[in-house]
Short mmCIF file of C-alpha atoms in Angstrom, two decimals:
data_model
loop_
_atom_site.label_atom_id
_atom_site.label_comp_id
_atom_site.label_asym_id
_atom_site.label_seq_id
_atom_site.Cartn_x
_atom_site.Cartn_y
_atom_site.Cartn_z
CA MET A 1 5.01 -0.78 -4.49
CA PRO A 2 2.17 -2.51 -2.66
CA GLU A 3 -0.76 -0.13 -2.39
CA LEU A 4 -3.57 -0.13 0.15
CA PRO A 5 -5.44 -3.19 -1.19
CA GLU A 6 -2.24 -5.26 -1.23
CA VAL A 7 -1.17 -4.10 2.23
CA GLU A 8 -4.66 -4.89 3.56
CA THR A 9 -4.35 -8.36 2.02
CA ILE A 10 -1.02 -8.90 3.79
CA LYS A 11 -2.55 -7.85 7.11
CA ARG A 12 -5.54 -10.18 6.72
CA ILE A 13 -3.32 -13.14 5.84
CA LEU A 14 -0.61 -12.62 8.45
CA ALA A 15 -2.63 -11.43 11.45
CA PRO A 16 -4.35 -14.76 12.23
CA GLN A 17 -1.00 -16.57 11.98
CA ILE A 18 0.97 -14.36 14.38
CA THR A 19 -1.60 -13.06 16.88
CA GLY A 20 -1.01 -14.68 20.28
CA GLN A 21 2.56 -15.68 19.38
CA SER A 22 5.56 -14.35 21.27
CA ILE A 23 8.74 -13.11 19.61
CA VAL A 24 11.48 -15.24 21.16
CA SER A 25 14.48 -13.94 19.21
CA THR A 26 15.55 -11.90 16.20
CA GLU A 27 18.04 -12.49 13.42
CA MET A 28 19.32 -9.21 12.00
CA ARG A 29 20.78 -9.89 8.56
CA ASN A 30 20.81 -6.24 7.47
CA ALA A 31 20.47 -3.53 10.10
CA GLN A 32 19.70 -0.95 7.40
CA VAL A 33 16.01 -1.90 7.47
CA ILE A 34 15.65 -0.73 11.08
CA ALA A 35 14.77 2.96 10.97
CA TYR A 36 14.15 3.51 14.70
CA PRO A 37 15.52 3.09 17.29
CA SER A 38 18.99 1.52 16.85
CA PRO A 39 19.02 -2.10 15.62
CA ASP A 40 20.29 -3.35 19.00
CA ILE A 41 17.58 -1.55 20.93
CA PHE A 42 14.96 -2.69 18.41
CA ALA A 43 15.98 -6.33 18.91
CA SER A 44 15.97 -6.06 22.70
CA MET A 45 12.59 -4.31 22.82
CA VAL A 46 10.69 -6.77 20.62
CA CYS A 47 12.05 -9.96 22.19
CA ARG A 48 9.89 -11.79 24.71
CA ARG A 49 6.88 -9.72 23.64
CA THR A 50 3.52 -11.20 22.67
CA ILE A 51 1.78 -10.09 19.48
CA THR A 52 -1.78 -8.95 20.17
CA GLY A 53 -2.82 -8.16 16.60
CA MET A 54 -2.13 -6.23 13.40
CA SER A 55 -3.56 -3.09 11.85
CA ARG A 56 -3.07 -1.01 8.72
CA ARG A 57 -2.95 2.75 8.10
CA GLY A 58 -2.52 3.76 4.47
CA LYS A 59 0.42 1.68 3.23
CA TYR A 60 1.81 1.13 6.74
CA LEU A 61 1.41 -2.07 8.77
CA ALA A 62 1.50 -2.16 12.55
CA VAL A 63 2.22 -5.27 14.63
CA HIS A 64 0.74 -4.62 18.07
CA LEU A 65 2.52 -5.93 21.16
CA THR A 66 1.54 -6.32 24.80
CA GLY A 67 1.67 -3.05 26.69
CA GLY A 68 0.54 -1.00 23.70
CA ASP A 69 3.90 -0.96 21.90
CA ARG A 70 4.03 -1.38 18.12
CA ILE A 71 6.30 -2.50 15.31
CA ILE A 72 5.57 -0.24 12.34
CA ILE A 73 6.44 -1.55 8.86
CA HIS A 74 6.50 0.13 5.46
CA LEU A 75 7.29 -2.21 2.57
CA ARG A 76 8.15 0.60 0.12
CA MET A 77 8.99 -0.63 -3.39
CA THR A 78 9.91 -4.31 -3.08
CA GLY A 79 9.38 -5.39 0.54
CA GLN A 80 7.94 -8.86 1.17
CA LEU A 81 6.63 -9.98 4.55
CA LEU A 82 6.16 -13.72 5.08
CA VAL A 83 5.21 -16.09 7.89
CA THR A 84 6.99 -19.40 7.29
CA PRO A 85 7.98 -22.60 9.08
CA ALA A 86 11.49 -22.32 10.50
CA ASP A 87 12.80 -24.86 7.98
CA TYR A 88 11.20 -23.17 4.96
CA PRO A 89 13.75 -22.48 2.18
CA GLU A 90 15.28 -19.05 2.49
CA GLU A 91 14.87 -16.37 -0.15
CA LYS A 92 17.63 -14.08 -1.33
CA HIS A 93 17.74 -10.58 0.14
CA MET A 94 16.32 -11.65 3.50
CA HIS A 95 17.13 -8.91 6.00
CA LEU A 96 15.22 -9.64 9.21
CA ILE A 97 13.77 -12.71 10.93
CA LEU A 98 11.53 -12.69 14.00
CA ASN A 99 11.39 -16.17 15.54
CA LEU A 100 8.01 -16.94 17.08
CA SER A 101 7.11 -19.13 20.02
CA GLY A 102 5.02 -21.48 17.88
CA GLY A 103 8.01 -22.42 15.74
CA LYS A 104 7.29 -20.17 12.77
CA GLN A 105 9.15 -17.08 11.61
CA ILE A 106 8.24 -13.64 10.36
CA ARG A 107 10.65 -12.98 7.50
CA TYR A 108 11.35 -9.68 5.79
CA ILE A 109 12.75 -9.82 2.25
CA ASP A 110 13.54 -6.76 0.15
CA VAL A 111 15.56 -6.66 -3.07
CA ARG A 112 16.00 -2.88 -3.09
CA ARG A 113 16.19 -2.48 0.70
CA PHE A 114 13.94 0.58 0.81
CA GLY A 115 11.47 -0.86 3.33
CA ARG A 116 11.75 0.14 6.99
CA PHE A 117 10.83 -1.03 10.51
CA TRP A 118 10.19 1.17 13.54
CA PHE A 119 9.62 0.16 17.16
CA LEU A 120 7.32 2.63 18.91
CA SER A 121 6.56 2.37 22.59
CA SER A 122 3.01 3.09 23.74
CA GLY A 123 3.94 6.68 24.58
CA GLU A 124 5.73 7.51 21.33
CA ASN A 125 4.06 9.50 18.58
CA ASN A 126 3.33 8.28 15.06
CA GLU A 127 5.36 11.19 13.70
CA ILE A 128 8.52 9.12 14.19
CA ALA A 129 7.44 6.85 11.32
CA GLY A 130 5.73 9.63 9.37
CA MET A 131 2.23 8.29 9.94
CA ASP A 132 1.06 11.56 11.47
CA LYS A 133 1.17 13.15 8.01
CA LEU A 134 -1.31 10.71 6.45
CA GLY A 135 -4.64 11.93 5.14
CA ILE A 136 -7.95 10.14 5.50
CA GLU A 137 -8.48 6.56 4.38
CA PRO A 138 -10.06 6.04 0.92
CA THR A 139 -13.06 4.31 2.52
CA ASP A 140 -13.55 6.93 5.24
CA ASP A 141 -17.04 8.47 5.27
CA ARG A 142 -15.37 11.89 5.43
CA LEU A 143 -14.11 11.41 1.88
CA THR A 144 -16.74 13.47 0.09
CA ALA A 145 -16.83 15.70 -2.96
CA SER A 146 -16.74 18.69 -0.62
CA TYR A 147 -13.61 17.39 1.11
CA LEU A 148 -11.78 16.75 -2.16
CA LYS A 149 -12.72 20.10 -3.63
CA SER A 150 -11.77 22.00 -0.47
CA VAL A 151 -8.34 20.36 -0.30
CA LEU A 152 -7.49 20.12 -4.00
CA GLY A 153 -9.82 22.45 -5.88
CA ASN A 154 -7.41 25.40 -6.12
CA ARG A 155 -4.36 23.41 -7.16
CA LYS A 156 -2.97 23.51 -10.68
CA THR A 157 -1.41 20.05 -10.25
CA PRO A 158 -2.91 17.18 -12.33
CA ILE A 159 -5.47 15.09 -10.46
CA LYS A 160 -3.48 11.90 -11.13
CA GLU A 161 -0.54 13.32 -9.21
CA MET A 162 -2.69 14.56 -6.34
CA LEU A 163 -4.24 11.12 -5.82
CA HIS A 164 -0.71 10.01 -4.85
CA ASP A 165 -0.47 12.69 -2.14
CA GLN A 166 -0.58 10.62 1.04
CA SER A 167 -1.41 13.72 3.10
CA VAL A 168 -4.73 14.01 1.26
CA ILE A 169 -5.76 10.35 0.91
CA ALA A 170 -3.67 7.55 2.37
CA GLY A 171 -2.82 4.40 0.44
CA ILE A 172 -3.34 5.20 -3.26
CA GLY A 173 -0.46 4.74 -5.71
CA ASN A 174 0.10 4.52 -9.44
CA ILE A 175 -2.00 1.41 -10.06
CA TYR A 176 -5.17 2.40 -8.24
CA SER A 177 -5.04 6.03 -9.34
CA ASP A 178 -5.31 4.77 -12.93
CA GLU A 179 -8.18 2.49 -11.97
CA ILE A 180 -10.01 5.24 -10.07
CA LEU A 181 -9.69 7.82 -12.84
CA TYR A 182 -10.83 5.32 -15.46
CA ALA A 183 -13.88 4.41 -13.38
CA ALA A 184 -14.63 8.11 -12.87
CA GLY A 185 -14.10 9.01 -16.55
CA ILE A 186 -11.51 11.68 -15.72
CA TYR A 187 -8.41 12.41 -17.81
CA PRO A 188 -5.29 11.81 -15.64
CA GLY A 189 -3.65 15.08 -16.69
CA ARG A 190 -6.60 17.30 -15.86
CA ARG A 191 -5.62 20.02 -13.42
CA CYS A 192 -7.48 20.02 -10.13
CA VAL A 193 -8.43 23.67 -10.63
CA ASP A 194 -10.26 22.70 -13.85
CA MET A 195 -12.35 19.98 -12.25
CA LYS A 196 -16.11 20.52 -12.07
CA ASP A 197 -18.47 19.71 -9.20
CA ASN A 198 -19.70 16.56 -10.92
CA ASP A 199 -16.07 15.42 -11.34
CA TRP A 200 -15.43 15.75 -7.60
CA GLN A 201 -18.66 13.90 -6.87
CA CYS A 202 -17.81 11.06 -9.23
CA LEU A 203 -14.30 10.85 -7.80
CA ALA A 204 -15.63 10.72 -4.24
CA GLU A 205 -17.84 7.79 -5.24
CA GLN A 206 -15.25 5.87 -7.23
CA ILE A 207 -12.30 6.14 -4.82
CA PRO A 208 -13.86 3.95 -2.10
CA ALA A 209 -15.57 1.70 -4.65
CA VAL A 210 -12.34 0.92 -6.52
CA ILE A 211 -10.33 0.42 -3.33
CA ARG A 212 -12.94 -1.99 -1.92
CA TRP A 213 -12.94 -3.81 -5.26
CA GLY A 214 -9.13 -3.99 -5.14
CA ILE A 215 -9.24 -5.59 -1.69
CA GLU A 216 -11.85 -8.09 -2.87
CA VAL A 217 -9.99 -9.23 -6.00
CA ASN A 218 -6.74 -9.43 -4.06
CA TYR A 219 -8.18 -12.18 -1.86
CA MET A 220 -5.99 -15.25 -1.57
CA THR A 221 -5.39 -18.04 0.88
CA PRO A 222 -2.33 -18.08 3.13
CA GLU A 223 -1.02 -20.97 1.05
CA GLU A 224 -1.35 -18.98 -2.17
CA TYR A 225 0.28 -15.96 -0.57
CA LEU A 226 3.27 -17.99 0.65
CA ALA A 227 3.62 -19.76 -2.71
CA GLY A 228 3.81 -16.32 -4.35
CA LYS A 229 6.45 -15.22 -1.81
CA GLY A 230 4.26 -12.33 -0.71
CA LYS A 231 4.74 -10.41 -3.93
CA GLU A 232 2.39 -12.00 -6.46
CA TYR A 233 -1.07 -10.53 -6.17
CA ARG A 234 -4.09 -11.79 -8.00
CA ASN A 235 -5.48 -8.43 -9.06
CA THR A 236 -3.32 -8.05 -12.18
CA PRO A 237 -5.68 -9.92 -14.56
CA PHE A 238 -8.60 -7.94 -13.18
CA LEU A 239 -7.18 -4.44 -13.62
CA LYS A 240 -9.26 -2.48 -16.10
CA ALA A 241 -6.90 0.34 -17.07
CA TYR A 242 -3.44 0.14 -15.50
CA GLY A 243 -0.94 -1.51 -17.84
CA HIS A 244 -3.46 -1.83 -20.70
CA GLU A 245 -1.71 0.49 -23.16
CA GLY A 246 -2.57 -0.54 -26.74
CA GLN A 247 -5.45 -2.76 -25.62
CA PRO A 248 -9.14 -2.02 -26.25
CA CYS A 249 -11.22 -0.28 -23.61
CA SER A 250 -13.92 -2.60 -22.29
CA LYS A 251 -16.44 0.26 -22.40
CA CYS A 252 -15.96 1.68 -25.89
CA GLY A 253 -13.32 -0.42 -27.68
CA THR A 254 -10.87 2.47 -28.12
CA LEU A 255 -7.23 1.56 -27.56
CA PHE A 256 -5.76 2.72 -24.26
CA LYS A 257 -2.97 5.29 -24.39
CA ARG A 258 -0.15 5.99 -21.96
CA ILE A 259 1.14 9.39 -20.87
CA ARG A 260 3.45 10.62 -18.12
CA VAL A 261 1.98 12.69 -15.31
CA GLY A 262 4.18 13.98 -12.55
CA GLY A 263 6.98 11.64 -13.62
CA ARG A 264 4.75 8.55 -13.47
CA SER A 265 3.12 6.64 -16.31
CA SER A 266 -0.65 6.69 -16.61
CA THR A 267 -2.88 4.59 -18.84
CA TYR A 268 -6.21 6.03 -19.95
CA CYS A 269 -8.95 5.72 -22.56
CA PRO A 270 -8.94 8.80 -24.84
CA VAL A 271 -12.72 8.49 -25.38
CA CYS A 272 -13.98 7.63 -21.89
CA GLN A 273 -11.47 10.02 -20.30
CA LYS A 274 -11.46 12.96 -22.69
CA GLU A 275 -8.64 15.42 -22.26
CA CYS A 276 -10.91 18.44 -22.73
CA LEU A 277 -14.62 18.47 -21.92
#
């Protein structure tokens, strides 16, 4: 699943290409991807509307339209969002096309079909798409050690699992939780209730630092993004912990191990991220 840095990359690449363009028609290949309202109403409401910009909240994208209306998008596990020439070769599993006035298309491709689109008018609440439940952004100044401890400090759930709780911090998933905990020197399975003040402080420092780093290393040109079909990100070679099981830690040389926390895999260094301190 694309996490915040990847979704931010998509926004930065697509926004300049579609802002100022009007949606002249839609091609609905699979109505399942339209979560709200009905597919017919969705198509009628977005047509003949001009795109005024894009924004991101957590892992959600919003395409802003004239009049304050929005198209909300969540890519979920395998969603790909492309801007292509109209004659660009089609990919398999293409479910929605928005034809733009400049001759290009916004194409939505999704192998597993978990991604969803919502059309929200200016007066409709974010709760329809679930965005009202999101916590603060990882780079928000309110993300402090005090905030983390007050929200999570009494929980017996492992910290790795709680970093995935979108109601606490929006946008972090399995990849960046591994990277954050490695940078902070915290064992993924440590229970929140067992965390010390210095752990919360280190976590509060590393969360925004790692997310900003993730955005930076994800940089690519629109041409590179299109060539990768919107699913190949450049951060993989730069990841320091995630997926490195059996490889040496760059800090101490110890081989990374993998455990399961909350049903998800987690890679960690048994020396730099000691299980018991």
